[in-house]
Each structure stands twice: as structure tokens, then as C-alpha cells.
Amino acid sequence: MQPIRTLDEFFQRSGASVSFYHMGRHVTACPNDALRQLENTQSPWPAPWQGQARLAIVFRLGDMPEPAIWFLALPLDEEGHLVPAQRDAFLNRLLETLGRNVNQLGQESASDVDNLMQDNPLAFTPSVHFQAMLNARATHDLGLPASRHLAAVETYLRHPDTMDWQQLGLQGIADAAVRLDDDLAAQMATLVARTLPGVVQTFCYCLEHQALPEGLVNALRDRGEQARVEGDLETLCACVRAVGATPSPIVGDWYSQLLHDDTACGPDVLAAMAGRGWAHLEDGERLPLFLTRLADDTRTDFIAVVKDLALIPRLRLPLLMALRDAPEASTISARLADLTAR
């Protein structure tokens, strides 16, 4: 039998029931092929975050009574390909702990599987919002019921004046976001238009991981514009992030409007666009404008943001071309000159 050289091979040979989820820019399902192609150097990671392929692996081995979850951050090189040394070390530790014959794993291995995350340099702890979204997404994908907190959120959306929103469980809000239907979307749109900033922000952090219906996008944009006028930067950024995964011209046009606004387009708004709405930067006019704003503001880490965006495969070439075509006297060229002078 051929030796196991990749995590993908390990899970295939073990016969494990396994699902992968992106845990970088958004919490979304990750095709099994994405890990396989990354480990076989066939393609770069499609959704990198801060130089890493961050993913959750939800799996059962042998007779494990409950699924185990690993959070792994695989290091990437400057072109988004795997740097394999830490993966190889983890895989060797995995095989030594569980035994080379992964087909014979049983219930006695469950605790060993969990212990593999201790002192593991690849392990990371997602934010509480990301953990809630993963739980909501995974249970939904497995056909399992939502958490007990969903009922309270649904009641609050129907009758927001009868409950204290701070009593809502974050897991219930995440469940509502994942199970978003027309009724829930309409209720959220109404809520966003009239509720407190803290409520808007909390819902936004769960809504930012998926495409949203047009009515809810319009409500979030309008509330974001209200926050911009009122100087409420946190709510503005939350709304910018919340609509970022929605492939709608409404979002792109709003981003362009913000990029043209000297008072609105500071480092936090730029970070929100880059972190959650990067797909809307794949535009011949919007991308150079974004880079100009980024370079003009001395509070931003221009090089770090550019390097992070350049790892995204579909954005890499447009980004490099925009940098190449920047006027010689522009702040973009000046920032790049500073990099080469270091």
C-alpha cells in the first residue's frame, strides 16, 4: 500500500465521513477538491486569509459517537500554494498517534484525534461569530435541527419590541442567517431599518457569509448610509461587510460611491471591502480607485493589504495590472517604491 502523503489521502483511506469549510474570509462549504488540488500543487487556495488556507474539517472516524472538528491554518507561499513542511509534520504526528493502518480506527481513537490539536502549530481558534456560523452551517448541511436559540430569534424578528435583544443567543442569530428564507429576510430588513446599532452589527456579522436577497441588501445599504451621515463608523463597516458576499450591482455601486467619498472612505471601510467584499474589487474602475484610496491614506498598511488580496487567484492578475498601470507620480507608485527601497 502506498504511504499516506496528504491530509486528503488520510481522510480518503480512513473511510471517514468528512466535510470541509472555509474559515478565512467567509464561513462557507469548501469542495473536497480544493484541499486535494492544494496539496497536490495543482492550484492555489481559492480563499486565502492572511497568508493561510484556513479551514474547518468536520469528520467521523471509525466508531466515534460524535463528529470531531479540526481548525487548521495551512501556510501559503506568495502565490497561494501550500508550504508543506508544517502539514507534513502534522500528518506524521497524526499517523504515529492513530497508527499507520487508518482503516482499523475505532472508538478508542476519538480522544487521540482531539488531542492532536494540542500544541499543534497549524491549529487556530476562530472568532465566536465564525464558530457560531460553522455550527449553523454544518448542522444545516447534515440535515440536523437548529439550536434551541433559533426560536427566540424568530420571535424577536416578528415582535422586536417585546424582547431585550441582548437575551438572544448568538447561535440562534447564526442559525437564522443560514436558514434565511423570504419571510426571515423581510423581517430582518425591517429590523435593520429601525433598530439599535448594536443589533444591526450583531446580525451583520452573521449575514456577511452568504449572498442576500435584494430587499435585505437595500436595507443594509440604506442603514449603512444612515450610519455614514451620523458618523457611526462601526455600523457602516458592519453593513459594508454584510453585503460583501452578495454578487449584486447594488453592492458594487455602493462600494464605488463610498470610494468616491473623502469623508467615508477611511482605513476601516477599506478593510471591510477587502476582507468581505473583495469580489466587488474585480472591476476595471473600482480596483484602481480602491488602491488609490488605500495608498493615499497613511494610516493603512498598503503593502500588507495588497499582498493579501494578491493571494486571491481571481484577483491576482487584475491587481498586478492595476499596480503596473498606476501613474508614475501617484501615491500607489510611491508606496511601491518605498517597498523596493527597504
Coordinates of C-alpha atoms in Angstrom, one line a residue:
M1 CA 0.0 0.0 0.0
Q2 CA 1.3 3.5 -0.9
P3 CA 2.2 5.7 2.0
I4 CA -0.1 8.5 3.0
R5 CA 1.4 11.8 2.0
T6 CA -1.5 14.3 2.3
L7 CA -4.5 15.1 4.6
D8 CA -6.8 14.4 1.7
E9 CA -5.3 10.9 1.3
F10 CA -5.6 10.3 5.0
F11 CA -9.3 11.0 5.0
Q12 CA -9.9 9.1 1.8
R13 CA -8.1 6.0 3.1
S14 CA -9.6 6.2 6.6
G15 CA -13.1 5.9 5.2
A16 CA -14.1 8.9 7.3
S17 CA -17.2 10.9 6.8
V18 CA -15.8 14.4 6.2
S19 CA -16.9 17.9 5.3
F20 CA -14.6 20.9 4.7
Y21 CA -15.5 24.6 5.4
H22 CA -13.6 27.7 4.5
M23 CA -12.9 29.7 7.7
G24 CA -10.9 32.6 6.3
R25 CA -12.9 35.4 4.6
H26 CA -16.3 33.7 5.0
V27 CA -17.7 30.6 6.5
T28 CA -18.8 28.6 3.5
A29 CA -18.7 25.0 2.4
C30 CA -15.4 24.0 0.8
P31 CA -15.3 21.4 -2.0
N32 CA -13.1 18.4 -1.2
D33 CA -11.3 19.0 -4.5
A34 CA -10.0 22.3 -3.1
L35 CA -7.8 20.7 -0.5
R36 CA -6.8 17.9 -2.8
Q37 CA -5.6 20.3 -5.5
L38 CA -3.8 22.5 -3.0
E39 CA -1.9 19.5 -1.5
N40 CA -1.1 18.2 -5.0
T41 CA 0.2 21.6 -6.1
Q42 CA -2.4 21.7 -8.8
S43 CA -3.9 25.1 -7.9
P44 CA -3.6 27.8 -5.3
W45 CA -6.1 28.0 -2.4
P46 CA -9.2 29.8 -3.7
A47 CA -10.0 31.8 -0.5
P48 CA -6.8 32.7 1.4
W49 CA -6.7 34.8 4.5
Q50 CA -3.6 36.5 5.9
G51 CA -1.3 34.1 4.0
Q52 CA -3.1 30.9 5.2
A53 CA -5.7 28.4 4.0
R54 CA -8.0 28.4 7.0
L55 CA -10.4 25.6 7.1
A56 CA -12.6 23.5 9.4
I57 CA -12.7 19.8 9.0
V58 CA -15.8 18.1 10.4
F59 CA -15.4 14.4 10.4
R60 CA -16.1 11.0 12.0
L61 CA -13.5 8.2 12.2
G62 CA -14.4 4.6 12.9
D63 CA -17.0 4.4 15.7
M64 CA -16.6 7.9 17.0
P65 CA -20.0 8.8 18.5
E66 CA -19.8 12.5 17.7
P67 CA -18.1 14.3 14.8
A68 CA -14.7 15.9 15.6
I69 CA -13.8 19.3 14.3
W70 CA -10.3 20.5 13.4
F71 CA -9.5 24.1 12.7
L72 CA -6.3 24.2 10.6
A73 CA -4.4 27.1 9.1
L74 CA -2.2 25.8 6.4
P75 CA 0.6 28.3 5.4
L76 CA 0.7 29.5 1.8
D77 CA 3.5 31.0 -0.3
E78 CA 3.3 34.3 -2.0
E79 CA 1.4 32.7 -4.9
G80 CA -1.2 31.0 -2.7
H81 CA 0.4 27.5 -2.9
L82 CA 0.9 25.2 0.1
V83 CA 4.1 25.5 2.1
P84 CA 4.1 21.8 3.1
A85 CA 6.6 21.5 6.0
Q86 CA 4.1 22.0 8.8
R87 CA 1.4 19.9 7.1
D88 CA 3.9 17.1 6.7
A89 CA 4.9 17.3 10.4
F90 CA 1.2 17.2 11.5
L91 CA 0.5 14.3 9.2
N92 CA 3.4 12.3 10.6
R93 CA 2.2 13.0 14.1
L94 CA -1.3 12.0 13.1
L95 CA -0.2 8.7 11.7
E96 CA 2.0 7.9 14.6
T97 CA -0.8 8.7 17.1
L98 CA -3.6 6.8 15.3
G99 CA -1.5 4.0 13.7
R100 CA -0.4 3.6 10.2
N101 CA -3.4 1.4 9.3
V102 CA -6.1 4.1 9.3
N103 CA -8.7 1.6 8.1
Q104 CA -8.7 -0.1 11.5
L105 CA -9.6 3.0 13.6
G106 CA -12.2 2.5 16.2
Q107 CA -13.8 4.3 19.1
E108 CA -10.7 4.2 21.2
S109 CA -9.1 6.7 18.8
A110 CA -11.6 9.5 19.4
S111 CA -9.8 11.1 22.3
D112 CA -6.5 10.7 20.4
V113 CA -8.0 12.6 17.5
D114 CA -9.0 15.5 19.8
N115 CA -5.5 15.6 21.4
L116 CA -3.8 16.1 18.1
M117 CA -4.9 19.7 18.2
Q118 CA -3.0 20.4 21.4
D119 CA 0.3 22.1 20.8
N120 CA -0.3 21.9 17.0
P121 CA 1.2 24.9 15.2
L122 CA -1.5 24.5 12.5
A123 CA -4.4 24.8 14.9
F124 CA -6.2 28.1 15.4
T125 CA -9.3 29.2 17.3
P126 CA -11.9 31.0 15.2
S127 CA -13.8 34.0 16.5
V128 CA -17.1 33.3 18.3
H129 CA -19.0 34.6 15.3
F130 CA -17.2 32.2 12.9
Q131 CA -17.7 29.3 15.3
A132 CA -21.4 30.0 15.5
M133 CA -21.7 30.2 11.7
L134 CA -19.8 27.0 11.3
N135 CA -22.1 25.2 13.7
A136 CA -25.2 26.6 12.0
R137 CA -23.8 25.7 8.5
A138 CA -22.7 22.2 9.4
T139 CA -25.9 21.2 11.2
H140 CA -27.9 22.6 8.3
D141 CA -25.8 20.7 5.8
L142 CA -26.2 17.5 7.8
G143 CA -30.0 17.9 8.0
L144 CA -29.9 18.3 11.8
P145 CA -32.2 20.7 13.7
A146 CA -31.1 24.2 14.5
S147 CA -30.1 25.2 18.0
R148 CA -32.8 25.9 20.7
H149 CA -31.8 29.6 20.4
L150 CA -33.4 30.0 16.9
A151 CA -37.0 30.1 18.2
A152 CA -36.2 33.2 20.3
V153 CA -34.6 35.0 17.4
E154 CA -37.6 34.2 15.2
T155 CA -39.9 35.6 17.9
Y156 CA -37.8 38.7 18.2
L157 CA -37.9 39.3 14.5
R158 CA -41.6 39.2 14.5
H159 CA -42.1 41.3 17.7
P160 CA -38.8 43.1 18.4
D161 CA -40.5 45.5 20.9
T162 CA -41.4 42.6 23.2
M163 CA -37.9 41.3 23.9
D164 CA -34.5 42.5 25.0
W165 CA -32.2 41.7 22.0
Q166 CA -29.3 41.1 24.4
Q167 CA -31.0 38.0 25.6
L168 CA -30.8 36.4 22.1
G169 CA -28.2 33.7 21.7
L170 CA -25.6 34.3 19.0
Q171 CA -26.0 30.7 17.8
G172 CA -29.7 31.5 17.2
I173 CA -28.8 34.5 15.0
A174 CA -26.3 32.4 13.1
D175 CA -29.0 29.7 12.6
A176 CA -31.4 32.3 11.3
A177 CA -28.8 33.6 8.8
V178 CA -28.1 30.1 7.5
R179 CA -31.8 29.3 7.2
L180 CA -32.7 32.6 5.7
D181 CA -35.9 32.4 3.7
D182 CA -38.1 35.2 2.2
D183 CA -40.0 35.8 5.5
L184 CA -36.9 36.0 7.6
A185 CA -35.2 38.2 5.1
A186 CA -38.1 40.6 5.1
Q187 CA -38.3 40.7 8.9
M188 CA -34.5 41.3 9.0
A189 CA -34.8 44.2 6.5
T190 CA -37.5 45.8 8.6
L191 CA -35.4 45.3 11.8
V192 CA -32.2 46.8 10.2
A193 CA -34.1 49.9 9.2
R194 CA -35.3 50.9 12.7
T195 CA -33.3 49.1 15.4
L196 CA -30.3 50.0 17.6
P197 CA -26.8 50.0 16.1
G198 CA -25.7 47.1 18.3
V199 CA -28.5 44.9 17.0
V200 CA -27.6 45.7 13.4
Q201 CA -23.9 45.0 14.0
T202 CA -24.6 41.6 15.6
F203 CA -26.9 40.5 12.7
C204 CA -24.4 41.8 10.1
Y205 CA -21.6 39.7 11.5
C206 CA -23.7 36.6 10.7
L207 CA -25.2 37.8 7.4
E208 CA -21.8 38.5 5.9
H209 CA -21.1 34.9 4.9
Q210 CA -23.6 34.4 2.1
A211 CA -25.5 36.1 -0.7
L212 CA -28.5 38.0 0.5
P213 CA -31.9 38.8 -1.1
E214 CA -32.1 42.2 -2.8
G215 CA -34.6 43.7 -0.3
L216 CA -32.2 42.9 2.6
V217 CA -29.2 44.3 0.7
N218 CA -31.1 47.5 0.1
A219 CA -32.0 47.8 3.7
L220 CA -28.4 47.2 4.8
R221 CA -27.1 49.8 2.3
D222 CA -29.6 52.3 3.5
R223 CA -28.7 51.7 7.1
G224 CA -25.1 52.0 6.2
E225 CA -25.7 55.3 4.6
Q226 CA -27.5 56.5 7.6
A227 CA -24.6 55.4 9.8
R228 CA -22.2 57.3 7.4
V229 CA -24.2 60.5 7.8
E230 CA -24.3 60.0 11.6
G231 CA -20.6 59.2 11.9
D232 CA -21.3 55.7 13.2
L233 CA -18.2 54.0 11.7
E234 CA -18.8 50.6 13.3
T235 CA -22.3 50.2 11.9
L236 CA -21.2 51.5 8.5
C237 CA -18.4 48.9 8.3
A238 CA -20.7 46.2 9.5
C239 CA -23.2 46.9 6.7
V240 CA -20.3 47.1 4.2
R241 CA -19.2 43.7 5.3
A242 CA -22.7 42.2 5.5
V243 CA -23.4 42.8 1.8
G244 CA -19.9 41.9 0.5
A245 CA -20.7 38.3 -0.4
T246 CA -23.8 39.3 -2.5
P247 CA -22.9 39.4 -6.2
S248 CA -25.2 42.3 -7.0
P249 CA -24.5 45.6 -8.8
I250 CA -26.3 47.3 -5.9
V251 CA -23.3 46.4 -3.7
G252 CA -20.7 47.3 -6.3
D253 CA -22.3 50.7 -6.9
W254 CA -22.4 51.4 -3.2
Y255 CA -18.8 50.5 -2.8
S256 CA -17.9 52.9 -5.7
Q257 CA -20.0 55.6 -4.0
L258 CA -18.1 55.1 -0.8
L259 CA -14.7 55.1 -2.5
H260 CA -15.5 58.5 -4.1
D261 CA -16.4 59.9 -0.7
D262 CA -13.4 61.5 1.0
T263 CA -15.1 61.5 4.4
A264 CA -16.4 58.0 4.4
C265 CA -13.6 56.0 2.9
G266 CA -11.1 55.5 5.7
P267 CA -9.0 52.5 6.7
D268 CA -11.9 50.7 8.4
V269 CA -14.1 50.9 5.4
L270 CA -11.3 49.8 3.1
A271 CA -10.5 46.9 5.3
A272 CA -14.2 45.8 5.3
M273 CA -14.3 45.9 1.5
A274 CA -11.0 43.9 1.2
G275 CA -11.9 41.4 3.9
R276 CA -15.5 40.6 2.9
G277 CA -16.3 42.3 -0.3
W278 CA -13.2 41.6 -2.3
A279 CA -15.1 40.1 -5.2
H280 CA -16.5 43.6 -5.9
L281 CA -13.0 44.9 -6.4
E282 CA -12.7 42.8 -9.5
D283 CA -13.7 45.8 -11.6
G284 CA -11.7 47.8 -14.0
E285 CA -12.6 51.2 -12.4
R286 CA -13.3 50.2 -8.8
L287 CA -10.0 48.3 -8.2
P288 CA -7.7 51.3 -9.2
L289 CA -9.9 53.6 -7.1
F290 CA -9.6 51.3 -4.1
L291 CA -5.8 51.1 -4.5
T292 CA -5.6 54.8 -4.8
R293 CA -7.6 55.3 -1.6
L294 CA -5.5 52.7 0.2
A295 CA -2.3 54.4 -0.9
D296 CA -3.4 57.9 -0.1
D297 CA -4.3 57.1 3.5
T298 CA -1.1 57.0 5.5
R299 CA -3.0 55.1 8.3
T300 CA -3.3 52.0 6.1
D301 CA -0.7 49.2 5.7
F302 CA -0.8 49.4 1.9
I303 CA 1.7 46.6 1.2
A304 CA 0.1 44.1 3.6
V305 CA -3.4 44.6 2.1
V306 CA -2.1 44.3 -1.4
K307 CA -0.2 41.1 -0.6
D308 CA -3.3 39.7 1.0
L309 CA -5.5 40.5 -2.0
A310 CA -2.9 39.3 -4.5
L311 CA -3.2 35.7 -3.0
I312 CA -6.8 35.5 -4.2
P313 CA -6.4 33.7 -7.6
R314 CA -9.1 35.6 -9.5
L315 CA -7.9 38.9 -8.2
R316 CA -4.2 38.4 -8.6
L317 CA -3.8 39.4 -12.3
P318 CA -6.2 42.4 -12.2
L319 CA -4.4 43.6 -9.1
L320 CA -0.9 43.3 -10.6
M321 CA -2.1 45.0 -13.8
A322 CA -3.6 47.9 -11.8
L323 CA -0.3 48.3 -9.9
R324 CA 1.7 48.2 -13.1
D325 CA -0.5 50.8 -14.8
A326 CA -0.5 53.3 -11.9
P327 CA 0.8 56.7 -12.9
E328 CA 4.4 57.3 -12.1
A329 CA 3.6 60.3 -9.9
S330 CA 0.8 58.5 -8.0
T331 CA 0.8 57.6 -4.3
I332 CA 0.5 53.9 -5.4
S333 CA 3.8 54.2 -7.2
A334 CA 5.3 56.0 -4.2
R335 CA 4.2 53.2 -1.9
L336 CA 5.6 50.5 -4.1
A337 CA 8.9 52.5 -4.3
D338 CA 9.0 52.5 -0.6
L339 CA 8.8 48.7 -0.6
T340 CA 11.6 48.2 -3.1
A341 CA 13.8 50.7 -1.1
R342 CA 13.6 48.7 2.1

